[in-house]
Amino acid sequence: MRSSGAGGQHVNKVSSKVELTFNVASSGGLSEREKQRILLKLRSRLTNDGALVLQCDEARSQHRNKDLVVKRFFEMIKKAVAIPKKRKPTKPSKASKEKRLKSKKITAEKKASRKKPDLGK
């Protein structure tokens, strides 16, 4: 494919743009669970028939563009397949509670000291 951008006359005569197409559903290298996860996570990037299409025309060299698009593809697949760790709810420690209450007390004293003194009403 012809690439756009910098390059002057060179860009008009050299095909350096690269397009990578990957059909998720017909892939033999992925398990069914991984396919479902990819289809769910990358649904906005997929075509109607379930193909992932990536393009790269950043570099002037076709080889460099090929390297970039393949690297981007693997990162995208790795990120989509990764299952995030479940969050374990935790409670604040005793020290953190005491520290919070101490800072509240200091702030309250600071504000109380700004008041006008009560002259025995």
PDB file of C-alpha atoms in Angstrom, residues 3-12 16 57-60:
ATOM      1  CA  SER A   3       1.988   5.438   2.483  1.00  0.00           C
ATOM      2  CA  SER A   4       1.070   9.036   3.281  1.00  0.00           C
ATOM      3  CA  GLY A   5       3.151  11.670   5.034  1.00  0.00           C
ATOM      4  CA  ALA A   6       6.761  12.797   4.763  1.00  0.00           C
ATOM      5  CA  GLY A   7       9.028  11.548   2.017  1.00  0.00           C
ATOM      6  CA  GLY A   8       8.540  13.917  -0.910  1.00  0.00           C
ATOM      7  CA  GLN A   9       8.623  12.170  -4.317  1.00  0.00           C
ATOM      8  CA  HIS A  10       9.775   8.976  -2.597  1.00  0.00           C
ATOM      9  CA  VAL A  11       6.337   8.489  -1.039  1.00  0.00           C
ATOM     10  CA  ASN A  12       4.688   8.491  -4.492  1.00  0.00           C
ATOM     11  CA  SER A  16       5.827   1.125   2.455  1.00  0.00           C
ATOM     12  CA  ASP A  57       2.815   3.785   7.870  1.00  0.00           C
ATOM     13  CA  GLU A  58       4.942   5.542  10.499  1.00  0.00           C
ATOM     14  CA  ALA A  59       8.349   4.640   9.049  1.00  0.00           C
ATOM     15  CA  ARG A  60       9.598   5.137   5.495  1.00  0.00           C
TER      16      ARG A  60
END
